[in-house]
Short mmCIF file of C-alpha atoms in Angstrom, two decimals:
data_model
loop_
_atom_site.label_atom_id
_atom_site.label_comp_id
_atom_site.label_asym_id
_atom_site.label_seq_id
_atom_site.Cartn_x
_atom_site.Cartn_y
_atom_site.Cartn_z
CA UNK A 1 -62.25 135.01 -40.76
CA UNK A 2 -65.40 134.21 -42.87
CA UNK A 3 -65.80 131.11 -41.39
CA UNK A 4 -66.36 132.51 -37.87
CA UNK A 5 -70.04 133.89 -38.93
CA UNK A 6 -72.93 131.78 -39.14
CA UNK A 7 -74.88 133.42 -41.86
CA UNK A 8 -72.87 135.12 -44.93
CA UNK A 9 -73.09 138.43 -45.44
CA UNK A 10 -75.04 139.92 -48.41
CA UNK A 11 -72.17 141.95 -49.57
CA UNK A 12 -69.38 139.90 -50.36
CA UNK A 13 -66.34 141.11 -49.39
CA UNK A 14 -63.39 140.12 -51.92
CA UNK A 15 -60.96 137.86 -51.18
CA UNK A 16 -58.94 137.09 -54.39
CA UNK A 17 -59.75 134.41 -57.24
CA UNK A 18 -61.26 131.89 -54.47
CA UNK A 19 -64.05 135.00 -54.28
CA UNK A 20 -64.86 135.32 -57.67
CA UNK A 21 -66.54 132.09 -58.55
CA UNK A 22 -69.26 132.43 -55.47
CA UNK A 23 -70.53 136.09 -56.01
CA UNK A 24 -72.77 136.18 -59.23
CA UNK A 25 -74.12 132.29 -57.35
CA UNK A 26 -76.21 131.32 -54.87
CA UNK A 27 -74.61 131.53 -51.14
CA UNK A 28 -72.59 128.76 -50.03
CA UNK A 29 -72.64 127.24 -46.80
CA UNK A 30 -69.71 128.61 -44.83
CA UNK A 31 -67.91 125.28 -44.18
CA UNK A 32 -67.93 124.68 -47.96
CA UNK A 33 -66.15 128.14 -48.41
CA UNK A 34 -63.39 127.43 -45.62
CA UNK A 35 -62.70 124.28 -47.70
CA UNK A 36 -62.46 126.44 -51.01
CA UNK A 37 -60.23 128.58 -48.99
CA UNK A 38 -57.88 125.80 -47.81
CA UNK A 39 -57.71 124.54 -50.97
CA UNK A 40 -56.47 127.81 -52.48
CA UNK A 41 -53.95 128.56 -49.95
CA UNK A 42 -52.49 124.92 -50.27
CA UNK A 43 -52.01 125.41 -54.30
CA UNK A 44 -50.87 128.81 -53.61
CA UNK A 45 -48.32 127.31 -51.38
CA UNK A 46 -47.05 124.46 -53.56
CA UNK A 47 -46.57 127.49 -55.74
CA UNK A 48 -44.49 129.84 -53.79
CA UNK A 49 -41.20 128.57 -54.56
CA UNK A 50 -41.75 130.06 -58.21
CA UNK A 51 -40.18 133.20 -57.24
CA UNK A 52 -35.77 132.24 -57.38
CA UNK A 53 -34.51 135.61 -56.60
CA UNK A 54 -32.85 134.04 -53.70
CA UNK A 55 -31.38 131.42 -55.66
CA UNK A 56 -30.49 133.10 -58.65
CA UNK A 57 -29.05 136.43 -57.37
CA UNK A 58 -27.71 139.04 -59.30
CA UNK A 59 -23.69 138.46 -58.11
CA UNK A 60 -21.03 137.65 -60.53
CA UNK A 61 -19.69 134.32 -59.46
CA UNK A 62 -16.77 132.20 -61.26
CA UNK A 63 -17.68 131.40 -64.33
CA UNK A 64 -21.05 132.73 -64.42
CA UNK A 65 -21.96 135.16 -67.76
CA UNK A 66 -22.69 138.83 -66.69
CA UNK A 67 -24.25 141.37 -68.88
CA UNK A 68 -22.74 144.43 -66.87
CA UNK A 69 -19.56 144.20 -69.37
CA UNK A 70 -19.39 143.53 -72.87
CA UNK A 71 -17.25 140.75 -73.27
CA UNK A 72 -20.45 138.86 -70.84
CA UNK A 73 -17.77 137.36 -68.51
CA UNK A 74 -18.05 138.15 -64.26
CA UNK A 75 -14.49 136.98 -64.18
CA UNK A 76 -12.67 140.06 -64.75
CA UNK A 77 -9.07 140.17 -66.21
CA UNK A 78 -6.50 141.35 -64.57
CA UNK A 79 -5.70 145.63 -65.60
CA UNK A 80 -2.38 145.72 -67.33
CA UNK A 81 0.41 145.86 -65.81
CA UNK A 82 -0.64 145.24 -62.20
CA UNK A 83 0.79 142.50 -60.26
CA UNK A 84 -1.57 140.64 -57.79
CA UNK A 85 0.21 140.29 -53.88
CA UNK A 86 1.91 137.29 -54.21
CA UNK A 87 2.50 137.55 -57.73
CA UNK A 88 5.68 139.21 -58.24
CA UNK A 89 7.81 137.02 -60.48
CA UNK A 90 11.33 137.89 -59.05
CA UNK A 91 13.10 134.93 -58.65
CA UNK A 92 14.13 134.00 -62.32
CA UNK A 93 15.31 130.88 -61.55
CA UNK A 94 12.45 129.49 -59.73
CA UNK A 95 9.51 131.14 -62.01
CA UNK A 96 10.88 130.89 -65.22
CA UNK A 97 13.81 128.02 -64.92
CA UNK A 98 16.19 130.21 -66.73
CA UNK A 99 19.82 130.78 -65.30
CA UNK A 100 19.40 134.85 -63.70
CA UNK A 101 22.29 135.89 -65.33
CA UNK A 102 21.07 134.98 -69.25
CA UNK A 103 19.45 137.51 -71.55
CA UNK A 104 15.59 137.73 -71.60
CA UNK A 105 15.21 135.43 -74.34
CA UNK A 106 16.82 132.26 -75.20
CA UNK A 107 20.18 132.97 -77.18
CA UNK A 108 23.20 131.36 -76.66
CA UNK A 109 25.43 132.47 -73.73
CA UNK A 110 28.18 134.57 -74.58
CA UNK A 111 31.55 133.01 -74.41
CA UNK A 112 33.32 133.70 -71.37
CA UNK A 113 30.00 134.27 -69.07
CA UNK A 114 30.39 132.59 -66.08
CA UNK A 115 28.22 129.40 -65.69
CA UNK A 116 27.57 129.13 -61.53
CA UNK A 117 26.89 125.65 -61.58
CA UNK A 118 28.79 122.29 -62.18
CA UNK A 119 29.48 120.93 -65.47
CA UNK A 120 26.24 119.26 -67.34
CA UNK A 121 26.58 116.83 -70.23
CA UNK A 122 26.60 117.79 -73.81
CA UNK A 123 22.84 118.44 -74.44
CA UNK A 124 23.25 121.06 -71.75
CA UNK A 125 24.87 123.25 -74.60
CA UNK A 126 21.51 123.11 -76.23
CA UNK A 127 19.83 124.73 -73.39
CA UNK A 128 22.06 127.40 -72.52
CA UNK A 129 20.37 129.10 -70.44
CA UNK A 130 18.11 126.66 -68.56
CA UNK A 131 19.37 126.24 -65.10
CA UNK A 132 20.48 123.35 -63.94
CA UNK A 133 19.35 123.08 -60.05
CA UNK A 134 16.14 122.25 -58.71
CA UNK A 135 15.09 125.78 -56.60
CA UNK A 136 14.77 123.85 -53.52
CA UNK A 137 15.45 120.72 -51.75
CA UNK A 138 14.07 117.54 -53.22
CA UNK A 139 12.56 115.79 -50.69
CA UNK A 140 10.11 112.52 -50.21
CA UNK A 141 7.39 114.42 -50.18
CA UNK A 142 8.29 116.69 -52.81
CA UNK A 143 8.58 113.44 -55.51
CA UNK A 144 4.87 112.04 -54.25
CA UNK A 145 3.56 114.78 -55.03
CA UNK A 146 5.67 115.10 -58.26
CA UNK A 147 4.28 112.05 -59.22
CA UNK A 148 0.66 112.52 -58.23
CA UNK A 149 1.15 115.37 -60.73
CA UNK A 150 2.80 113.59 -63.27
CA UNK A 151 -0.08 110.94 -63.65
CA UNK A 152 -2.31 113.75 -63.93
CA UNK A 153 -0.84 115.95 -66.33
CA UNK A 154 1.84 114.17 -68.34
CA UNK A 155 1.06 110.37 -68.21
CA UNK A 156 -1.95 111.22 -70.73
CA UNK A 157 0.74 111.37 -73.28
CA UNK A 158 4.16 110.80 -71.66
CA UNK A 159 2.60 107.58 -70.34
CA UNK A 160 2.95 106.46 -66.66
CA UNK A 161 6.56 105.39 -67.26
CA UNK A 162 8.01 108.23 -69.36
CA UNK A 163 8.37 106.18 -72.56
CA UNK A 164 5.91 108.46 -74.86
CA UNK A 165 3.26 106.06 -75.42
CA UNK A 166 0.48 107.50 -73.21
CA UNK A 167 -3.45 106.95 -73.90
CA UNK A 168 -3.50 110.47 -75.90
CA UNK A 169 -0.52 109.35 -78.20
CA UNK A 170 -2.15 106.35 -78.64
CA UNK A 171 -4.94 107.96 -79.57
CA UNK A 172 -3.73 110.06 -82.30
CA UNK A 173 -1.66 112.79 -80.77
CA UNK A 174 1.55 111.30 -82.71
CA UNK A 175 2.43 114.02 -85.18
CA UNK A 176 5.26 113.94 -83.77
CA UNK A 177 4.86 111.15 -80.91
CA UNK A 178 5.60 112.77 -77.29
CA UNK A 179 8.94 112.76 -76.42
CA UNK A 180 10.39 109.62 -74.69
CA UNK A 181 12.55 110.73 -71.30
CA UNK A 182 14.87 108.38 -71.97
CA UNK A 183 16.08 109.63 -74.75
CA UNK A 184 20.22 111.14 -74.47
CA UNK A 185 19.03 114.27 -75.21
CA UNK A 186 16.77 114.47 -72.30
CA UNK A 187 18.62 112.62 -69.97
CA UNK A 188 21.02 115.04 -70.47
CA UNK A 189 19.01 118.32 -70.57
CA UNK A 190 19.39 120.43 -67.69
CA UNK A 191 16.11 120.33 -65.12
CA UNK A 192 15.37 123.99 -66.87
CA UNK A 193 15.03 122.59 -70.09
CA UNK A 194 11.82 120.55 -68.89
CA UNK A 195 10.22 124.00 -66.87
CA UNK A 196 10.83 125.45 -70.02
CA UNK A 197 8.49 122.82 -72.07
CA UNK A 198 5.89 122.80 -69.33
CA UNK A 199 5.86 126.45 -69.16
CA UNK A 200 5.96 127.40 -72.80
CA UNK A 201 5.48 124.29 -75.06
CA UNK A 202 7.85 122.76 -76.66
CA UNK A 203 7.06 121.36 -80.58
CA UNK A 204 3.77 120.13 -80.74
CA UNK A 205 3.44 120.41 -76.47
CA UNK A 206 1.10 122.69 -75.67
CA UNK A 207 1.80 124.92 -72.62
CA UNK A 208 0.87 123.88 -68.93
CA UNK A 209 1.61 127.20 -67.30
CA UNK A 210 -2.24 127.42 -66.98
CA UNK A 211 -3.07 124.24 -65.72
CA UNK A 212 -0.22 123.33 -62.96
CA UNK A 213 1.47 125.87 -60.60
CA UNK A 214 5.37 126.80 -60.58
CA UNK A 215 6.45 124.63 -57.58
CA UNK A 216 4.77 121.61 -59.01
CA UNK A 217 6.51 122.23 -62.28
CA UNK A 218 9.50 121.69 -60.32
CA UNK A 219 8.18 118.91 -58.41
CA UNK A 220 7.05 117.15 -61.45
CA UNK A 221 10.76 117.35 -63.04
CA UNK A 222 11.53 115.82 -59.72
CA UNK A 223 10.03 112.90 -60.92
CA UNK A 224 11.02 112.85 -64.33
CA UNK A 225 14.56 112.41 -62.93
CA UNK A 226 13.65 109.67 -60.87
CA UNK A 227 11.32 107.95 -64.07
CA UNK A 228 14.71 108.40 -66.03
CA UNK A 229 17.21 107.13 -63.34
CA UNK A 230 14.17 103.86 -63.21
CA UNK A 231 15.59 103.17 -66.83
CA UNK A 232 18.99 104.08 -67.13
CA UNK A 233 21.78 101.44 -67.13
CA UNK A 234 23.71 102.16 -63.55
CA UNK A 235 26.89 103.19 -65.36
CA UNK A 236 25.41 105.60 -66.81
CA UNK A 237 23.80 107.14 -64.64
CA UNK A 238 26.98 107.62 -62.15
CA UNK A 239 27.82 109.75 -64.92
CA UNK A 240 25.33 111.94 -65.37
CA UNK A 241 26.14 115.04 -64.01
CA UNK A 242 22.64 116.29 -63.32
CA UNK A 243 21.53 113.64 -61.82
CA UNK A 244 24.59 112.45 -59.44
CA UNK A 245 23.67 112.09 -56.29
CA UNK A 246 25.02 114.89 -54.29
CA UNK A 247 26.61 116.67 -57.16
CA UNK A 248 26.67 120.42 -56.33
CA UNK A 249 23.47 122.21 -56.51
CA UNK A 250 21.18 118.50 -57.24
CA UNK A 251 19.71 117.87 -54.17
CA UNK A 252 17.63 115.33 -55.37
CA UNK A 253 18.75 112.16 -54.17
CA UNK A 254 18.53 109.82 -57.60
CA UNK A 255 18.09 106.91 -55.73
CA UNK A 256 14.37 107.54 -54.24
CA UNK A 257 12.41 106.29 -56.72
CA UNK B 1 -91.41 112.08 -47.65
CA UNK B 2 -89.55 108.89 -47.62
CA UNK B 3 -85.92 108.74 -46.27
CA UNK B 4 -83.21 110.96 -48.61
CA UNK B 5 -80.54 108.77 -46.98
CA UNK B 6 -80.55 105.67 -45.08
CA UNK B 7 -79.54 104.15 -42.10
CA UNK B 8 -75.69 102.82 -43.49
CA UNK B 9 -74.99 106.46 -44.98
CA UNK B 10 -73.83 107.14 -40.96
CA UNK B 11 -70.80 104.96 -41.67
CA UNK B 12 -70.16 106.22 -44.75
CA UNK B 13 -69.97 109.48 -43.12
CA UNK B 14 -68.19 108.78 -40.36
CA UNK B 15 -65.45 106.53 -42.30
CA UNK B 16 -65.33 110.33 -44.31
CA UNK B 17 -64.15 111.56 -41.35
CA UNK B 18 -60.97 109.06 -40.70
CA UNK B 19 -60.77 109.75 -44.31
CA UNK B 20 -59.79 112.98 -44.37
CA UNK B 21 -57.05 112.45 -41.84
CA UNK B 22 -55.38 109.88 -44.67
CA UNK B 23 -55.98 112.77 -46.93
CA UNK B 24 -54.47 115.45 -45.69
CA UNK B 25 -51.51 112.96 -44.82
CA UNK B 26 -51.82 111.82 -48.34
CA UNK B 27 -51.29 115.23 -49.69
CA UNK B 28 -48.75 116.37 -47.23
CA UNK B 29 -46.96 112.93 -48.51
CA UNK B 30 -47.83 113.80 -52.30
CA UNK B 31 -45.89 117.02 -52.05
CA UNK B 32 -42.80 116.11 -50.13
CA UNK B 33 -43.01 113.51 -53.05
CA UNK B 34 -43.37 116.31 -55.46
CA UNK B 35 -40.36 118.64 -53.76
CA UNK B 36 -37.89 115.68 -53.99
CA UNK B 37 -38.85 114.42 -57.56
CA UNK B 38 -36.23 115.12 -60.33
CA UNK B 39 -39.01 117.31 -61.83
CA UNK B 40 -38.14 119.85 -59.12
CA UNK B 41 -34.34 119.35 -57.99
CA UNK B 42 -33.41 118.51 -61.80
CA UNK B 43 -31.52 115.03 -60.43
CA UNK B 44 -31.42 112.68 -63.42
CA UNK B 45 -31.91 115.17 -66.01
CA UNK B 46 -29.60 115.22 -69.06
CA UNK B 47 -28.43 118.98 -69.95
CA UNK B 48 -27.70 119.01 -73.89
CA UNK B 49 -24.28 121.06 -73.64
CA UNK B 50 -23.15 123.29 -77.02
CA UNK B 51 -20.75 120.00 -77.96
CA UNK B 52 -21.37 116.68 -76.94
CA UNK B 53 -18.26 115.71 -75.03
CA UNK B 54 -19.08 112.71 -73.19
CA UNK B 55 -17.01 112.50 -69.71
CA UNK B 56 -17.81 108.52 -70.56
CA UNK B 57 -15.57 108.70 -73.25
CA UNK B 58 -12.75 111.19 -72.00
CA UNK B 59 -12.57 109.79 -68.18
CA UNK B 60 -13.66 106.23 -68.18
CA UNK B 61 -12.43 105.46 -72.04
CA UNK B 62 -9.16 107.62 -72.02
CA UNK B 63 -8.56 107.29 -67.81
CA UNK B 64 -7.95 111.13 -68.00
CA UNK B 65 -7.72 112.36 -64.02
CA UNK B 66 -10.58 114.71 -63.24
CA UNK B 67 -7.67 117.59 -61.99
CA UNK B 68 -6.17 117.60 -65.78
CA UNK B 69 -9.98 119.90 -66.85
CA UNK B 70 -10.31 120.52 -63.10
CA UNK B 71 -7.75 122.27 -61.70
CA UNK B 72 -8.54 124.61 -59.00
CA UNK B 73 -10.82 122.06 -57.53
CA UNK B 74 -7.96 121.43 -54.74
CA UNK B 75 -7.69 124.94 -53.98
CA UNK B 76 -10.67 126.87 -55.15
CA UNK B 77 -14.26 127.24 -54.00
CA UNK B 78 -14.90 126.18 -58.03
CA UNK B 79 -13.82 123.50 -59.52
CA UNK B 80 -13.38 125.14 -62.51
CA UNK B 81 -14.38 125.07 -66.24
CA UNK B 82 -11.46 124.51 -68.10
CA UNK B 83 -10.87 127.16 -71.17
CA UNK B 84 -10.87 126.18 -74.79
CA UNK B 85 -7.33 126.26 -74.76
CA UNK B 86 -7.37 122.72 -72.27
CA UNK B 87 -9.32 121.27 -74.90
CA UNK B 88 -7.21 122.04 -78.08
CA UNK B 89 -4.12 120.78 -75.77
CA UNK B 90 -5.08 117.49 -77.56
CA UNK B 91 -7.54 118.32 -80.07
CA UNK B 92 -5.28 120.00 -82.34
CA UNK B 93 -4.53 116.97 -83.82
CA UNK B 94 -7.03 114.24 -82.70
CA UNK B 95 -10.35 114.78 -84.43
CA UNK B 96 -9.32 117.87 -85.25
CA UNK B 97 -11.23 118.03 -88.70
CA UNK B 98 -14.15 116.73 -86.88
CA UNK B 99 -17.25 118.68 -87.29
CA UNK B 100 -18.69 117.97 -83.80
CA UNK B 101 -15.46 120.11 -82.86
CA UNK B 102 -15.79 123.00 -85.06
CA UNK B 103 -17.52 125.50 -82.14
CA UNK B 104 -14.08 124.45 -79.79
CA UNK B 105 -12.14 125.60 -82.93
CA UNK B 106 -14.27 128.68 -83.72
CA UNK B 107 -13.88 129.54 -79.41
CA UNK B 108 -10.15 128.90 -79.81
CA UNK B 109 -9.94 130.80 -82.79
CA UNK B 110 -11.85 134.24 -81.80
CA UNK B 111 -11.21 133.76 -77.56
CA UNK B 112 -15.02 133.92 -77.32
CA UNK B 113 -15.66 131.04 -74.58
CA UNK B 114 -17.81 128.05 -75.05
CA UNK B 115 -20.74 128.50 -72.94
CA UNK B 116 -21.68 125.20 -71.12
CA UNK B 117 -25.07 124.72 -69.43
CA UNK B 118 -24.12 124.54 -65.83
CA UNK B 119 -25.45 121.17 -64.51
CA UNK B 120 -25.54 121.76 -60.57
CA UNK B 121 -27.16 124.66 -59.73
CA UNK B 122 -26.92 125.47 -56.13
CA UNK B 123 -28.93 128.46 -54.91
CA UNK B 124 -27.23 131.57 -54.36
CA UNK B 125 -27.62 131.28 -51.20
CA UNK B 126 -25.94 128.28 -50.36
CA UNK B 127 -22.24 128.83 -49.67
CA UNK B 128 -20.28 125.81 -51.18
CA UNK B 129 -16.38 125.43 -51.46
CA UNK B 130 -15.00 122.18 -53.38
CA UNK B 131 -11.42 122.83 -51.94
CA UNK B 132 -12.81 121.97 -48.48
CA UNK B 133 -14.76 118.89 -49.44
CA UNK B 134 -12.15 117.75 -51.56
CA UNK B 135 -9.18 117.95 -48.94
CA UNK B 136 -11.13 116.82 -46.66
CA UNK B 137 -12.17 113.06 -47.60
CA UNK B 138 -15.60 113.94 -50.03
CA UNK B 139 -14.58 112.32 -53.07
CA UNK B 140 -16.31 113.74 -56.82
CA UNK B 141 -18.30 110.60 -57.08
CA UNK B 142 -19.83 111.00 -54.06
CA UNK B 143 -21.99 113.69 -54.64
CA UNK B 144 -21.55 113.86 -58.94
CA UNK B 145 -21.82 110.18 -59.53
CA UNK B 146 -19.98 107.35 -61.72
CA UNK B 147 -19.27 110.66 -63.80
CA UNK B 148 -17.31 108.12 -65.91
CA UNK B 149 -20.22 106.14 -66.83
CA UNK B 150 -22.65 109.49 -68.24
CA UNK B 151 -22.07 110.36 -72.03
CA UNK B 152 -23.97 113.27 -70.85
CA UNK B 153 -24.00 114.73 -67.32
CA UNK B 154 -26.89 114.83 -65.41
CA UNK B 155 -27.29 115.63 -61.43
CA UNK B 156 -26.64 112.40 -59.31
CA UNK B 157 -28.00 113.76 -56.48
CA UNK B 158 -30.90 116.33 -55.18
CA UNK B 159 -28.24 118.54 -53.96
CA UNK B 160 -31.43 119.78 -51.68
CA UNK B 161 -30.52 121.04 -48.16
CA UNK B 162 -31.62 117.43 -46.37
CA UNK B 163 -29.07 115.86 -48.59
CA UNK B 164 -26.40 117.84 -47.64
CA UNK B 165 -27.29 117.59 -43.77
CA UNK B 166 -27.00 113.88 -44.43
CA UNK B 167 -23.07 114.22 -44.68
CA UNK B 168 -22.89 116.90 -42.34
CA UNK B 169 -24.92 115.07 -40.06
CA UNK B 170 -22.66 112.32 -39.71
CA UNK B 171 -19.36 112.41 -42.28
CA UNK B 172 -17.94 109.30 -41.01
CA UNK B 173 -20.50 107.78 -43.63
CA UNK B 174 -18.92 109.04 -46.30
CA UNK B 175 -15.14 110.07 -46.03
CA UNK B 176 -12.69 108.62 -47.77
CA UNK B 177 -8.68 107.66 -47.51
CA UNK B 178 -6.54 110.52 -49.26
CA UNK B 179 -5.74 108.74 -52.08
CA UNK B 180 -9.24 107.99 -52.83
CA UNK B 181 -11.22 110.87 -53.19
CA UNK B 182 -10.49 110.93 -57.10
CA UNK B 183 -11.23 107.27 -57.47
CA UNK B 184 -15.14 107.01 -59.27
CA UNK B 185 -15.70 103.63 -57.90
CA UNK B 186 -14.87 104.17 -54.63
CA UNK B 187 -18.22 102.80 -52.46
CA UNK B 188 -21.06 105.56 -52.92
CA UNK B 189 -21.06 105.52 -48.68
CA UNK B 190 -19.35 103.68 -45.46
CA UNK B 191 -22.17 101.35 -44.37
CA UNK B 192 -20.96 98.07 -42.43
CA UNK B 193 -19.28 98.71 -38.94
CA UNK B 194 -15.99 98.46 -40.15
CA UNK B 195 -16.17 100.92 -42.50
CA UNK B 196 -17.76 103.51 -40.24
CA UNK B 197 -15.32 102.69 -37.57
CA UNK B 198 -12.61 103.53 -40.79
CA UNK B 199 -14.34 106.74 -41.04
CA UNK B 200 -14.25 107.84 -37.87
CA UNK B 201 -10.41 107.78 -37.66
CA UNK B 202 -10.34 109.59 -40.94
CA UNK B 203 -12.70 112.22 -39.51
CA UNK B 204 -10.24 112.78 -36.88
CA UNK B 205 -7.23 112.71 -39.04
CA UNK B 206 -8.91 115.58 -41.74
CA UNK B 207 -10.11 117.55 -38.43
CA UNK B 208 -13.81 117.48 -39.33
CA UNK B 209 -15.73 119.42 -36.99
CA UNK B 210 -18.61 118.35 -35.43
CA UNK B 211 -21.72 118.28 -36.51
CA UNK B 212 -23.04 121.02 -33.81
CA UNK B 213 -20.55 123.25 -36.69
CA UNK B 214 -21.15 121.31 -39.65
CA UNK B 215 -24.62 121.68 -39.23
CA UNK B 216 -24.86 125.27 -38.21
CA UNK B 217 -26.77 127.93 -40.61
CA UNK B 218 -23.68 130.19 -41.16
CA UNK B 219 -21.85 127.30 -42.22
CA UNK B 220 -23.71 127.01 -45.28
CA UNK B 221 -25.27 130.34 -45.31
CA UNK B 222 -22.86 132.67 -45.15
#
């Protein structure tokens, strides 16, 4: 605008800091001022991305702090005693590997309660009311992933062959050292037993009901079986119950692996 | 009165004139410089974090998979943080008198969470989903890095829109097999013909839209 006119005016008008400089001075011509004025309004523009409302709205994302609610967290917690759609825990066998007809906590079974699925080997008395049957079919598929899950969240210490000598036992996590699956005891256990450590701990095991999901709890036993059947003498394992091939209620095929 | 200037001062002038089409290239130059530098996107800058767990240590040292911390990054727009409780899941007894530990232990101990400095920063704005990327052949290193080989994090990449556009542009560059995408030294991009040709099937297995979608504003900007 000031640079159309040939002669300045008198009265300056005021344009902003550029402005300030020139009025107490003598005139300047008015192709020195449109430089001034370029010059301003190319710092001003390397400074206009100062302003970050746009980046840093005020929205609660995951995991971002929030000063709305005390606790500081935008990730709110579920209200008691709701039950997100989806969520509905029904199916006691598949969310919580414990037989449907057993008590709400783990006590022995009382004698003469019937037990719906085919005999199990001795350790399955320790574990009375772990079932004993995968929830669903074990397929191909269902063992990949197993394992892809396995080397994830259980090789750290199980190790990638089950033997209880992963990298974290190794690196100190040995009071006591992580169970070895081929061990009787867990060769023998019922597939419930192992939902139950995953899900709840078991010693010094920490639970993983936070970190992996229900079905690949299952899947992951899946594996186990297979790891175990990888190291058990073939007599032996014809005579596992829980792990026969095509015994009622398995349907994991033993020989996959 | 003699001369003020001579003669030559008419090149000098007009060589002033070429001059200041350099310059104003020069500065133009100078800032795109300026917008891409690590002093503005924050790429290459180590973020001092409350404890100094090195991801050196716990994924190249230990070979701990990214999913045991991470694990809605299959299924979640956030990877996730993982909560105190992940970390005492081994800490409990491995340096667990240490006193580089002792704020996990206090966090663990009250349920107050550790607050880590978040290290990519996308603008709210920008809609971003790692479930997508992660499913769909974008493995972790490729945009955070040989994560395994920082002690601390920093930002691999500018994460500015042009870098983004670079994949969307043209993803065959930089997809990878199924089994890869967790793999750190997987090769940062696809760059001989091969490769690219590789790519392109795997773009068509994973369904990757075209770029006309991948490059659209409500993609992003949602």
């Amino acid at each position: 605008m000031l640079s159309c006119r040939k002669t300045p005016d008198a009265e300056t008008r005021r344009h902003g800091d550029t402005e300030k400089s020139f009025s107490p001075r003598p005139r300047f011509p008015a192709s020195r001022r449109l430089l001034c004025l370029l010059l301003t309004a190319y710092c001003l523009l390397l400074t206009s991305a100062c302003r970050r409302d746009m980046q840093d709205q005020p929205k609660a994302k995951a995991f971002r702090e929030n000063s709305f609610f005390r606790d500081g967290l935008s990730s709110r917690p579920l209200v008691p005693g709701t039950v997100p759609r989806g969520y509905l825990r029904a199916d006691r066998e598949f969310y919580f590997g414990k037989k449907s007809n057993a008590g709400t906590t783990a006590q022995p079974v009382p004698p003469g309660a019937a037990t719906p699925v085919s005999t199990t080997g001795a350790s399955a008395a320790l574990y009375p009311d772990d079932v004993e049957t995968f929830p669903f079919p074990i397929t191909k598929e269902v063992l990949d992933r197993g394992q892809q899950r396995y080397d994830i969240f259980c090789s750290v210490c199980h190790g990638a062959t089950g033997d209880g000598d992963g990298m974290i036992a190794r690196r100190g996590f040995n009071k006591p050292l992580p169970a070895s699956y081929h061990q009787d005891r867990l060769r023998q256990a019922p597939v419930g037993h192992f939902f139950d450590a995953m899900t709840n701990g078991w010693g010094a095991m920490p639970s993983y009901a936070s970190q992996i999901p229900v079905e690949d709890r299952w899947k992951i036993i899946a594996y186990i079986r297979a790891l175990q059947l990888s190291q058990m003498p073939a007599a032996q394992a014809a005579q596992t119950p829980s792990i026969k091939p095509g015994g009622q209620g398995v349907r994991a095929p033993g020989g996959k692996k | 009165m003699p001369q003020i200037f001579r003669h030559s001062t008419n090149y000098l002038a007009r060589a002033t004139i070429y001059g200041a089409v350099f310059i104003l290239f020069a500065a133009l130059w100078v800032t795109a410089e300026i917008t891409r530098s690590g002093w503005n996107t924050g790429q290459w800058i180590e973020r001092q974090q409350p404890i100094q767990f090195s991801h050196k240590h716990h994924v190249g040292d230990d070979g701990i998979d990214c999913r045991y911390c991470h694990t809605s990054v299959e299924t979640a727009a956030s990877a996730g943080i993982p909560s105190t409780a992940v970390c005492m899941n081994c800490h409990k007894q491995i340096w667990a008198d240490s006193p580089y530990l002792e704020p996990v232990r206090a966090s663990f101990k009250t349920g107050k969470p550790l607050e880590w400095i978040r290290v990519h920063d996308l603008p709210d704005f920008a809609y971003f989903n790692h479930a997508i990327h992660v499913n769909k052949g974008v493995g972790c290193s490729t945009c955070h890095g040989r994560i395994d080989q920082m002690p601390v994090v920093s930002q691999a990449t500018s994460l500015q829109m042009e870098w983004c556009l670079e994949c969307h542009r043209s993803p065959e560059n930089f997809v990878r097999p199924k089994d890869k995408i967790f793999d750190m030294e997987w090769r940062p991009r696809n760059s001989t013909k091969q490769e690219i040709a590789e790519g392109l099937d795997l773009k068509k297995k994973y369904h990757i839209q075209e770029p006309a979608v991948l490059t659209s504003c409500s993609t992003c900007h949602r």
